[in-house]
mmCIF file of C-alpha atoms and ligand atoms in Angstrom:
data_model
loop_
_atom_site.group_PDB
_atom_site.id
_atom_site.type_symbol
_atom_site.label_atom_id
_atom_site.label_comp_id
_atom_site.label_asym_id
_atom_site.label_seq_id
_atom_site.Cartn_x
_atom_site.Cartn_y
_atom_site.Cartn_z
ATOM 1 C CA MET A 901 56.681 -42.172 65.345
ATOM 2 C CA ILE A 902 55.708 -40.017 62.884
ATOM 3 C CA ILE A 903 53.708 -37.108 64.050
ATOM 4 C CA CYS A 904 51.215 -35.402 61.593
ATOM 5 C CA THR A 905 50.211 -31.403 61.559
ATOM 6 C CA LYS A 906 46.034 -31.434 61.208
ATOM 7 C CA GLN A 907 47.500 -29.636 57.281
ATOM 8 C CA GLU A 908 48.875 -32.281 56.850
ATOM 9 C CA THR A 909 46.665 -35.003 57.299
ATOM 10 C CA MET A 910 44.276 -32.737 54.870
ATOM 11 C CA LEU A 911 46.518 -32.494 52.304
ATOM 12 C CA VAL A 912 47.329 -36.076 52.162
ATOM 13 C CA SER A 913 43.604 -37.166 51.971
ATOM 14 C CA GLN A 914 42.803 -34.239 48.954
ATOM 15 C CA GLY A 915 46.068 -36.128 47.328
ATOM 16 C CA LEU A 916 44.036 -39.198 47.644
ATOM 17 C CA PHE A 917 41.043 -38.097 46.648
ATOM 18 C CA LEU A 918 41.929 -36.578 43.793
ATOM 19 C CA LYS A 919 44.109 -39.235 42.736
ATOM 20 C CA ARG A 920 41.110 -41.476 43.281
ATOM 21 C CA GLN A 921 38.701 -39.248 40.903
ATOM 22 C CA TYR A 922 41.533 -39.283 37.586
ATOM 23 C CA PHE A 923 41.694 -43.275 38.175
ATOM 24 C CA ILE A 924 38.170 -42.593 37.881
ATOM 25 C CA TYR A 925 37.941 -40.370 35.115
ATOM 26 C CA GLY A 926 40.914 -42.522 33.481
ATOM 27 C CA ARG A 927 38.739 -45.485 33.306
ATOM 28 C CA VAL A 928 35.522 -43.895 31.921
ATOM 29 C CA LEU A 929 37.453 -42.336 29.048
ATOM 30 C CA GLY A 930 39.318 -45.613 28.373
ATOM 31 C CA LEU A 931 36.085 -47.153 28.587
ATOM 32 C CA LEU A 932 34.268 -44.624 25.836
ATOM 33 C CA THR A 933 37.001 -44.741 23.754
ATOM 34 C CA ILE A 934 36.459 -48.973 23.420
ATOM 35 C CA LEU A 935 33.145 -48.369 23.565
ATOM 36 C CA VAL A 936 33.640 -45.274 20.249
ATOM 37 C CA ALA A 937 36.349 -47.993 18.470
ATOM 38 C CA LEU A 938 34.336 -50.711 18.532
ATOM 39 C CA ILE A 939 30.935 -49.003 17.325
ATOM 40 C CA ALA A 940 33.881 -47.914 14.452
ATOM 41 C CA ILE A 941 34.689 -51.485 13.940
ATOM 42 C CA VAL A 942 30.929 -52.562 13.136
ATOM 43 C CA CYS A 943 30.380 -49.779 10.816
ATOM 44 C CA ASN A 944 33.301 -50.136 9.331
ATOM 45 C CA HIS A 945 32.622 -53.718 8.496
ATOM 46 C CA PHE A 946 28.617 -53.486 7.728
ATOM 47 C CA GLY A 947 29.656 -50.375 4.703
ATOM 48 C CA ASN A 948 32.538 -52.064 3.501
ATOM 49 C CA SER A 949 30.175 -54.885 1.975
ATOM 50 C CA GLU A 950 28.127 -52.609 0.312
ATOM 51 C CA SER A 951 30.720 -50.076 -1.381
ATOM 52 C CA ALA A 952 34.202 -52.822 -2.675
ATOM 53 C CA SER A 953 32.537 -53.258 -6.004
ATOM 54 C CA TYR A 954 34.154 -49.833 -7.081
ATOM 55 C CA LEU A 955 37.414 -50.681 -5.707
ATOM 56 C CA ARG A 956 37.098 -53.705 -8.038
ATOM 57 C CA MET A 957 36.403 -51.763 -11.182
ATOM 58 C CA ALA A 958 39.097 -51.035 -13.633
ATOM 59 C CA TYR A 959 38.403 -47.683 -14.162
ATOM 60 C CA ASP A 960 41.009 -45.579 -16.031
ATOM 61 C CA MET A 961 40.412 -41.854 -14.773
ATOM 62 C CA LYS A 962 41.980 -40.457 -18.051
ATOM 63 C CA THR A 963 39.159 -42.222 -20.432
ATOM 64 C CA LEU A 964 36.495 -41.442 -18.345
ATOM 65 C CA GLU A 965 37.498 -37.665 -18.242
ATOM 66 C CA ASP A 966 37.644 -37.857 -22.140
ATOM 67 C CA ASN A 967 34.581 -39.430 -22.983
ATOM 68 C CA PHE A 968 32.804 -37.108 -20.769
ATOM 69 C CA ARG A 969 34.555 -33.733 -21.872
ATOM 70 C CA ALA A 970 33.767 -35.234 -25.115
ATOM 71 C CA LYS A 971 30.170 -35.305 -24.627
ATOM 72 C CA ASN A 972 30.327 -30.487 -23.884
ATOM 73 C CA GLU A 973 27.833 -30.723 -20.961
ATOM 74 C CA SER A 974 28.029 -27.962 -18.271
ATOM 75 C CA CYS A 975 27.253 -27.913 -14.952
ATOM 76 C CA PHE A 976 26.535 -25.667 -11.914
ATOM 77 C CA ILE A 977 27.085 -25.385 -7.794
ATOM 78 C CA LEU A 978 25.446 -24.439 -5.105
ATOM 79 C CA GLY A 979 27.005 -24.084 -1.936
ATOM 80 C CA ALA A 980 30.760 -22.998 -4.332
ATOM 81 C CA SER A 981 31.925 -20.676 -0.863
ATOM 82 C CA GLY A 982 31.027 -23.385 1.596
ATOM 83 C CA GLU A 983 33.682 -26.044 2.576
ATOM 84 C CA THR A 984 32.236 -29.196 -0.099
ATOM 85 C CA GLY A 985 31.663 -26.776 -2.466
ATOM 86 C CA ARG A 986 34.533 -25.490 -2.228
ATOM 87 C CA GLU A 987 37.232 -28.164 -3.043
ATOM 88 C CA LEU A 988 34.786 -29.850 -5.309
ATOM 89 C CA LEU A 989 35.151 -26.619 -7.870
ATOM 90 C CA LYS A 990 39.049 -27.272 -7.095
ATOM 91 C CA GLU A 991 38.604 -30.999 -8.317
ATOM 92 C CA ILE A 992 36.413 -29.849 -11.454
ATOM 93 C CA VAL A 993 38.261 -26.772 -12.744
ATOM 94 C CA SER A 994 41.214 -29.090 -12.777
ATOM 95 C CA ARG A 995 39.866 -31.818 -14.631
ATOM 96 C CA GLN A 996 38.675 -29.338 -17.050
ATOM 97 C CA ILE A 997 34.668 -31.978 -17.803
ATOM 98 C CA PHE A 998 32.839 -29.805 -18.301
ATOM 99 C CA SER A 999 32.530 -26.584 -21.136
ATOM 100 C CA ARG A 1000 30.297 -24.121 -19.122
ATOM 101 C CA ILE A 1001 30.964 -24.251 -15.059
ATOM 102 C CA THR A 1002 27.983 -21.779 -12.965
ATOM 103 C CA LEU A 1003 28.234 -20.761 -10.024
ATOM 104 C CA ILE A 1004 24.924 -20.227 -7.893
ATOM 105 C CA GLY A 1005 24.616 -18.641 -4.278
ATOM 106 C CA ARG A 1006 23.664 -16.138 -2.440
ATOM 107 C CA ARG A 1007 26.922 -13.258 -3.071
ATOM 108 C CA LYS A 1008 29.703 -13.855 -5.337
ATOM 109 C CA LEU A 1009 32.892 -14.934 -4.712
ATOM 110 C CA THR A 1010 36.120 -13.543 -5.683
ATOM 111 C CA PHE A 1011 39.228 -16.196 -6.998
ATOM 112 C CA GLU A 1012 43.054 -15.057 -8.036
ATOM 113 C CA ASP A 1013 43.480 -18.413 -9.482
ATOM 114 C CA LYS A 1014 43.178 -18.039 -14.017
ATOM 115 C CA SER A 1015 42.293 -20.908 -14.522
ATOM 116 C CA TYR A 1016 38.940 -19.730 -12.586
ATOM 117 C CA GLN A 1017 38.063 -16.887 -14.993
ATOM 118 C CA SER A 1018 35.535 -18.304 -16.806
ATOM 119 C CA LEU A 1019 33.863 -19.476 -14.324
ATOM 120 C CA VAL A 1020 29.610 -17.724 -14.309
ATOM 121 C CA GLN A 1021 28.271 -16.589 -11.067
ATOM 122 C CA GLU A 1022 24.551 -15.923 -10.451
ATOM 123 C CA VAL A 1023 23.805 -14.447 -7.155
ATOM 124 C CA VAL A 1024 20.759 -15.571 -6.427
ATOM 125 C CA ASP A 1025 18.034 -14.552 -3.653
ATOM 126 C CA PHE A 1026 17.070 -18.237 -1.872
ATOM 127 C CA GLU A 1027 13.629 -16.577 -0.681
ATOM 128 C CA LYS A 1028 12.862 -15.208 -3.886
ATOM 129 C CA LEU A 1029 13.925 -17.891 -5.861
ATOM 130 C CA ASP A 1030 11.787 -18.332 -9.076
ATOM 131 C CA ASP A 1031 12.675 -14.911 -9.521
ATOM 132 C CA TYR A 1032 15.856 -16.367 -10.858
ATOM 133 C CA SER A 1033 14.787 -19.276 -12.785
ATOM 134 C CA ALA A 1034 17.466 -17.708 -15.026
ATOM 135 C CA ALA A 1035 20.084 -18.653 -13.763
ATOM 136 C CA PHE A 1036 19.088 -22.509 -14.036
ATOM 137 C CA GLN A 1037 18.981 -23.193 -17.451
ATOM 138 C CA GLY A 1038 20.548 -25.258 -19.210
ATOM 139 C CA HIS A 1039 22.644 -26.844 -17.282
ATOM 140 C CA ASP A 1040 22.941 -31.086 -18.134
ATOM 141 C CA VAL A 1041 24.251 -31.366 -14.289
ATOM 142 C CA GLY A 1042 24.073 -29.785 -10.681
ATOM 143 C CA TYR A 1043 25.523 -30.212 -7.719
ATOM 144 C CA CYS A 1044 24.357 -29.162 -4.571
ATOM 145 C CA CYS A 1045 25.964 -28.444 -1.001
ATOM 146 C CA LEU A 1046 24.447 -26.074 0.164
ATOM 147 C CA GLY A 1047 23.451 -26.456 4.209
ATOM 148 C CA THR A 1048 23.871 -24.708 7.475
ATOM 149 C CA THR A 1049 23.405 -25.486 10.925
ATOM 150 C CA LYS A 1050 20.671 -25.112 13.647
ATOM 151 C CA ALA A 1051 23.133 -23.379 15.776
ATOM 152 C CA LYS A 1052 23.748 -20.707 12.956
ATOM 153 C CA ALA A 1053 19.985 -20.076 12.036
ATOM 154 C CA GLY A 1054 18.247 -21.713 14.474
ATOM 155 C CA THR A 1055 15.224 -23.956 13.176
ATOM 156 C CA GLU A 1056 12.897 -22.767 11.198
ATOM 157 C CA GLY A 1057 15.932 -21.363 9.174
ATOM 158 C CA PHE A 1058 18.014 -24.589 9.420
ATOM 159 C CA ILE A 1059 14.556 -26.090 7.237
ATOM 160 C CA ARG A 1060 14.643 -23.303 4.894
ATOM 161 C CA VAL A 1061 18.265 -24.203 3.836
ATOM 162 C CA ASP A 1062 18.586 -27.211 4.198
ATOM 163 C CA HIS A 1063 15.046 -28.661 3.641
ATOM 164 C CA ASP A 1064 13.187 -25.666 1.441
ATOM 165 C CA TYR A 1065 15.982 -23.943 -0.392
ATOM 166 C CA VAL A 1066 17.508 -27.090 -2.197
ATOM 167 C CA LEU A 1067 14.219 -28.216 -3.062
ATOM 168 C CA ASN A 1068 13.333 -24.675 -4.611
ATOM 169 C CA SER A 1069 17.022 -25.188 -6.856
ATOM 170 C CA ALA A 1070 16.234 -28.280 -7.920
ATOM 171 C CA ARG A 1071 12.418 -27.887 -9.327
ATOM 172 C CA LEU A 1072 13.954 -25.307 -10.931
ATOM 173 C CA ALA A 1073 16.828 -26.783 -12.215
ATOM 174 C CA LYS A 1074 14.763 -29.191 -13.365
ATOM 175 C CA ALA A 1075 12.789 -27.303 -15.633
ATOM 176 C CA GLY A 1076 15.770 -25.890 -16.638
ATOM 177 C CA GLY A 1077 17.047 -28.762 -17.987
ATOM 178 C CA CYS A 1078 19.348 -30.049 -15.426
ATOM 179 C CA SER A 1079 19.513 -34.601 -16.688
ATOM 180 C CA HIS A 1080 21.399 -35.410 -13.347
ATOM 181 C CA PHE A 1081 21.375 -33.444 -9.742
ATOM 182 C CA ASN A 1082 24.749 -34.246 -6.785
ATOM 183 C CA LEU A 1083 22.416 -33.904 -3.873
ATOM 184 C CA GLU A 1084 25.754 -33.914 -0.593
ATOM 185 C CA SER A 1085 23.182 -34.753 1.905
ATOM 186 C CA SER A 1086 24.638 -37.165 5.777
ATOM 187 C CA LYS A 1087 24.929 -40.404 6.909
ATOM 188 C CA GLY A 1088 22.186 -41.430 8.624
ATOM 189 C CA ALA A 1089 19.498 -39.713 6.839
ATOM 190 C CA ASP A 1090 16.213 -40.619 7.608
ATOM 191 C CA LYS A 1091 12.985 -38.823 6.983
ATOM 192 C CA ALA A 1092 11.309 -41.080 9.835
ATOM 193 C CA SER A 1093 14.616 -39.917 12.793
ATOM 194 C CA GLY A 1094 13.673 -38.203 15.734
ATOM 195 C CA PHE A 1095 16.577 -36.159 14.775
ATOM 196 C CA LEU A 1096 15.995 -33.016 13.422
ATOM 197 C CA TYR A 1097 19.003 -32.925 11.570
ATOM 198 C CA LEU A 1098 18.785 -36.553 10.311
ATOM 199 C CA ARG A 1099 15.307 -35.868 9.154
ATOM 200 C CA VAL A 1100 15.310 -33.219 7.427
ATOM 201 C CA LYS A 1101 17.365 -34.476 5.025
ATOM 202 C CA GLY A 1102 16.250 -37.489 4.976
ATOM 203 C CA GLU A 1103 12.725 -35.340 4.121
ATOM 204 C CA VAL A 1104 14.957 -33.069 0.777
ATOM 205 C CA GLU A 1105 16.782 -36.495 -0.032
ATOM 206 C CA ALA A 1106 12.979 -38.154 -0.934
ATOM 207 C CA ASP A 1107 11.308 -34.538 -1.691
ATOM 208 C CA VAL A 1108 13.855 -34.037 -4.210
ATOM 209 C CA GLU A 1109 13.684 -37.752 -6.021
ATOM 210 C CA LYS A 1110 9.305 -36.579 -6.647
ATOM 211 C CA LEU A 1111 10.934 -34.245 -9.350
ATOM 212 C CA GLY A 1112 11.571 -37.051 -11.669
ATOM 213 C CA PHE A 1113 15.584 -36.387 -12.117
ATOM 214 C CA GLU A 1114 16.523 -38.372 -14.977
ATOM 215 C CA ARG A 1115 19.377 -39.524 -12.840
ATOM 216 C CA TYR A 1116 19.696 -38.528 -9.635
ATOM 217 C CA SER A 1117 22.785 -38.823 -7.219
ATOM 218 C CA ILE A 1118 22.547 -38.704 -3.070
ATOM 219 C CA PHE A 1119 26.032 -38.613 -1.711
ATOM 220 C CA ARG A 1120 25.604 -39.341 2.230
ATOM 221 C CA PRO A 1121 29.187 -38.537 3.841
ATOM 222 C CA ALA A 1122 29.986 -38.406 7.484
ATOM 223 C CA VAL A 1123 31.727 -36.379 9.908
ATOM 224 C CA LEU A 1124 33.297 -34.228 7.002
ATOM 225 C CA LEU A 1125 37.054 -34.138 7.974
ATOM 226 C CA VAL A 1126 38.202 -30.521 7.128
ATOM 227 C CA ASP A 1127 39.968 -27.623 8.463
ATOM 228 C CA ARG A 1128 37.089 -25.421 8.562
ATOM 229 C CA GLN A 1129 37.310 -21.842 8.630
ATOM 230 C CA GLU A 1130 34.813 -21.379 9.955
ATOM 231 C CA SER A 1131 34.824 -21.784 14.239
ATOM 232 C CA ARG A 1132 31.528 -24.651 14.478
ATOM 233 C CA PRO A 1133 33.179 -25.900 17.966
ATOM 234 C CA ALA A 1134 31.513 -29.355 18.663
ATOM 235 C CA GLU A 1135 32.715 -29.842 14.827
ATOM 236 C CA TRP A 1136 36.216 -29.341 15.416
ATOM 237 C CA LEU A 1137 36.674 -31.534 19.382
ATOM 238 C CA ALA A 1138 34.998 -34.156 17.034
ATOM 239 C CA ARG A 1139 37.443 -33.686 14.079
ATOM 240 C CA LYS A 1140 39.777 -34.059 16.724
ATOM 241 C CA PHE A 1141 38.464 -36.957 18.000
ATOM 242 C CA LEU A 1142 37.452 -38.665 14.752
ATOM 243 C CA GLY A 1143 40.807 -37.567 13.103
ATOM 244 C CA PRO A 1144 43.278 -40.207 15.254
ATOM 245 C CA LEU A 1145 40.418 -42.830 14.981
ATOM 246 C CA SER A 1146 40.236 -42.624 11.180
ATOM 247 C CA THR A 1147 42.785 -43.512 10.695
ATOM 248 C CA MET A 1148 42.544 -47.303 11.378
ATOM 249 C CA PHE A 1149 38.560 -46.926 10.354
ATOM 250 C CA PRO A 1150 38.658 -44.476 7.603
ATOM 251 C CA THR A 1151 35.034 -44.390 7.129
ATOM 252 C CA ALA A 1152 33.873 -45.539 10.669
ATOM 253 C CA MET A 1153 32.597 -41.977 11.212
ATOM 254 C CA SER A 1154 34.270 -39.323 9.386
ATOM 255 C CA ILE A 1155 35.407 -38.850 5.257
ATOM 256 C CA PRO A 1156 38.310 -36.762 4.389
ATOM 257 C CA ILE A 1157 36.833 -33.787 2.122
ATOM 258 C CA THR A 1158 38.791 -34.650 -0.834
ATOM 259 C CA SER A 1159 37.353 -38.373 -1.280
ATOM 260 C CA VAL A 1160 33.947 -36.661 -0.480
ATOM 261 C CA VAL A 1161 34.287 -34.274 -3.546
ATOM 262 C CA ARG A 1162 36.298 -36.408 -5.657
ATOM 263 C CA ALA A 1163 33.563 -39.135 -5.238
ATOM 264 C CA MET A 1164 30.974 -36.581 -6.759
ATOM 265 C CA VAL A 1165 33.422 -36.335 -10.066
ATOM 266 C CA VAL A 1166 34.091 -39.696 -10.642
ATOM 267 C CA ASN A 1167 30.214 -40.412 -10.328
ATOM 268 C CA THR A 1168 29.278 -38.177 -12.690
ATOM 269 C CA LEU A 1169 32.042 -39.244 -15.367
ATOM 270 C CA ILE A 1170 30.842 -43.039 -14.753
ATOM 271 C CA ALA A 1171 27.512 -43.762 -16.366
ATOM 272 C CA GLY A 1172 24.875 -44.503 -13.681
ATOM 273 C CA GLU A 1173 23.645 -47.714 -13.732
ATOM 274 C CA LYS A 1174 20.306 -46.275 -11.659
ATOM 275 C CA ARG A 1175 17.572 -43.731 -12.260
ATOM 276 C CA VAL A 1176 18.205 -42.910 -8.404
ATOM 277 C CA GLU A 1177 21.735 -43.939 -6.802
ATOM 278 C CA ILE A 1178 22.339 -43.585 -2.526
ATOM 279 C CA ILE A 1179 26.238 -43.459 -1.964
ATOM 280 C CA GLU A 1180 27.071 -44.376 1.317
ATOM 281 C CA ASN A 1181 29.904 -43.314 3.400
ATOM 282 C CA ASN A 1182 32.142 -46.063 2.687
ATOM 283 C CA ALA A 1183 30.892 -46.387 -1.203
ATOM 284 C CA VAL A 1184 31.869 -42.830 -0.678
ATOM 285 C CA TYR A 1185 35.551 -43.117 0.338
ATOM 286 C CA ASN A 1186 35.791 -45.808 -2.126
ATOM 287 C CA LEU A 1187 34.498 -43.811 -5.252
ATOM 288 C CA GLY A 1188 36.798 -41.127 -4.104
ATOM 289 C CA LYS A 1189 39.394 -43.234 -4.216
ATOM 290 C CA VAL A 1190 39.139 -43.814 -8.153
ATOM 291 C CA ALA A 1191 39.974 -40.757 -8.405
ATOM 292 C CA GLU A 1192 44.050 -41.065 -7.121
ATOM 293 C CA LYS A 1193 44.372 -44.245 -9.987
HETATM 294 N N1 NAP T 1109 30.127 -30.923 8.576
HETATM 295 C C1 NAP T 1109 29.958 -31.980 8.066
HETATM 296 O O1 NAP T 1109 30.489 -32.769 8.843
HETATM 297 C C2 NAP T 1109 29.262 -32.331 7.193
HETATM 298 C C3 NAP T 1109 29.649 -33.987 7.168
HETATM 299 C C4 NAP T 1109 27.674 -34.326 6.791
HETATM 300 C C5 NAP T 1109 27.483 -34.073 5.568
HETATM 301 N N2 NAP T 1109 27.513 -32.540 5.963
HETATM 302 C C6 NAP T 1109 25.991 -32.341 4.470
HETATM 303 O O2 NAP T 1109 27.066 -31.245 3.635
HETATM 304 C C7 NAP T 1109 26.420 -30.102 2.672
HETATM 305 C C8 NAP T 1109 27.349 -29.177 3.066
HETATM 306 O O3 NAP T 1109 28.455 -29.086 4.038
HETATM 307 P P1 NAP T 1109 29.494 -28.249 4.303
HETATM 308 O O4 NAP T 1109 29.835 -28.607 5.930
HETATM 309 O O5 NAP T 1109 30.182 -28.592 3.076
HETATM 310 O O6 NAP T 1109 28.697 -26.980 4.065
HETATM 311 P P2 NAP T 1109 28.961 -25.363 4.205
HETATM 312 O O7 NAP T 1109 30.983 -24.862 4.508
HETATM 313 O O8 NAP T 1109 28.611 -24.879 6.256
HETATM 314 O O9 NAP T 1109 28.710 -24.431 3.035
HETATM 315 C C9 NAP T 1109 27.479 -24.573 3.456
HETATM 316 C C10 NAP T 1109 27.025 -23.331 2.599
HETATM 317 O O10 NAP T 1109 25.650 -23.560 1.602
HETATM 318 C C11 NAP T 1109 24.843 -21.257 2.336
HETATM 319 N N3 NAP T 1109 24.482 -21.067 2.998
HETATM 320 C C12 NAP T 1109 23.872 -21.982 4.421
HETATM 321 N N4 NAP T 1109 22.901 -21.028 4.866
HETATM 322 C C13 NAP T 1109 23.152 -20.247 3.521
HETATM 323 C C14 NAP T 1109 21.504 -19.758 2.939
HETATM 324 N N5 NAP T 1109 20.772 -19.316 4.172
HETATM 325 N N6 NAP T 1109 21.589 -18.633 2.122
HETATM 326 C C15 NAP T 1109 21.966 -19.052 0.826
HETATM 327 N N7 NAP T 1109 23.224 -20.073 1.136
HETATM 328 C C16 NAP T 1109 23.100 -20.410 2.115
HETATM 329 C C17 NAP T 1109 26.954 -20.931 2.848
HETATM 330 O O11 NAP T 1109 26.788 -19.620 1.688
HETATM 331 P P3 NAP T 1109 27.942 -18.652 2.667
HETATM 332 O O12 NAP T 1109 28.921 -19.265 2.315
HETATM 333 O O13 NAP T 1109 27.530 -17.800 1.498
HETATM 334 O O14 NAP T 1109 27.121 -18.766 4.250
HETATM 335 C C18 NAP T 1109 27.644 -22.140 1.836
HETATM 336 O O15 NAP T 1109 28.006 -22.099 0.497
HETATM 337 C C19 NAP T 1109 25.128 -29.910 4.451
HETATM 338 O O16 NAP T 1109 24.570 -29.957 3.408
HETATM 339 C C20 NAP T 1109 25.536 -30.797 5.117
HETATM 340 O O17 NAP T 1109 24.325 -30.468 5.979
HETATM 341 C C21 NAP T 1109 28.477 -31.818 6.326
#
């Protein structure tokens, strides 16, 4: 017969309790993973059908680039200091498709690389943007990768940047002769959404459309997969989770940032068929793949 002390009995029951807790947590985590995977499969399935056409089209990047270069066009980038803007700039500079590139931002950027020497930089005060209308003069193509977060700027600050600054810039660009405006928006953008982020994105998309650009391309990427320089814990956590998932379902809930900027470039090179085009996450991904051919 084994006789246990009171302490030993307590330890055994504590051990059993912990074992049961781990078992429950494990099951919850397992169920959550299955749920996310299912959502991913559904998102992937519905996203795919609309965008496979890009892959079927036989684009030759070299010809596209040569033809576009011959047009001698210029562009501006808003938000070139951010993650997408920086990558976009790299892509555009390396492909040498524009005769002039202007960066419009709130601060001057420094570049070591010689290929960046010919860049024009316009430092503006977004709160008094009309005083800087000259910065927006004479560009054929405009890319807008501006944005902040509610956590960083508060609700009002977020609306100010993601809606007002974007719309004011687009208005001045239109007045300055820009014919093709590209807006980096977000997956799920919807002006009727109950979520502030998605509502503001939907509103700015619609308000820019009213300006009547000759061509207006809206990109709606999901969570950007990028090693962000700035610390954003929630995004970091999402990336840790979505990164492995993206190897199976590359566009279900996220997208590599390189796909986004390549899609922007390829889309610029291809003559647009529609005046306004909304490029959803899956189409962004497939369009980006064209640049790899
Ligand atoms: N992150 C995602 O997962 C995700 C997913 C889908 C869509 N998007 C959208 O895609 C766009 C680009 O995202 P991102 O992550 O590449 O952006 P980011 O790295 O946060 O860069 C944002 C850019 O906006 C500028 N900016 C921010 N606040 C400003 C202010 N008050 N005044 C002037 N300029 C300001 C920044 O300039 P400074 O460098 O001077 O601060 C920077 O150039 C955003 O509209 C975002 O909502 C993001």
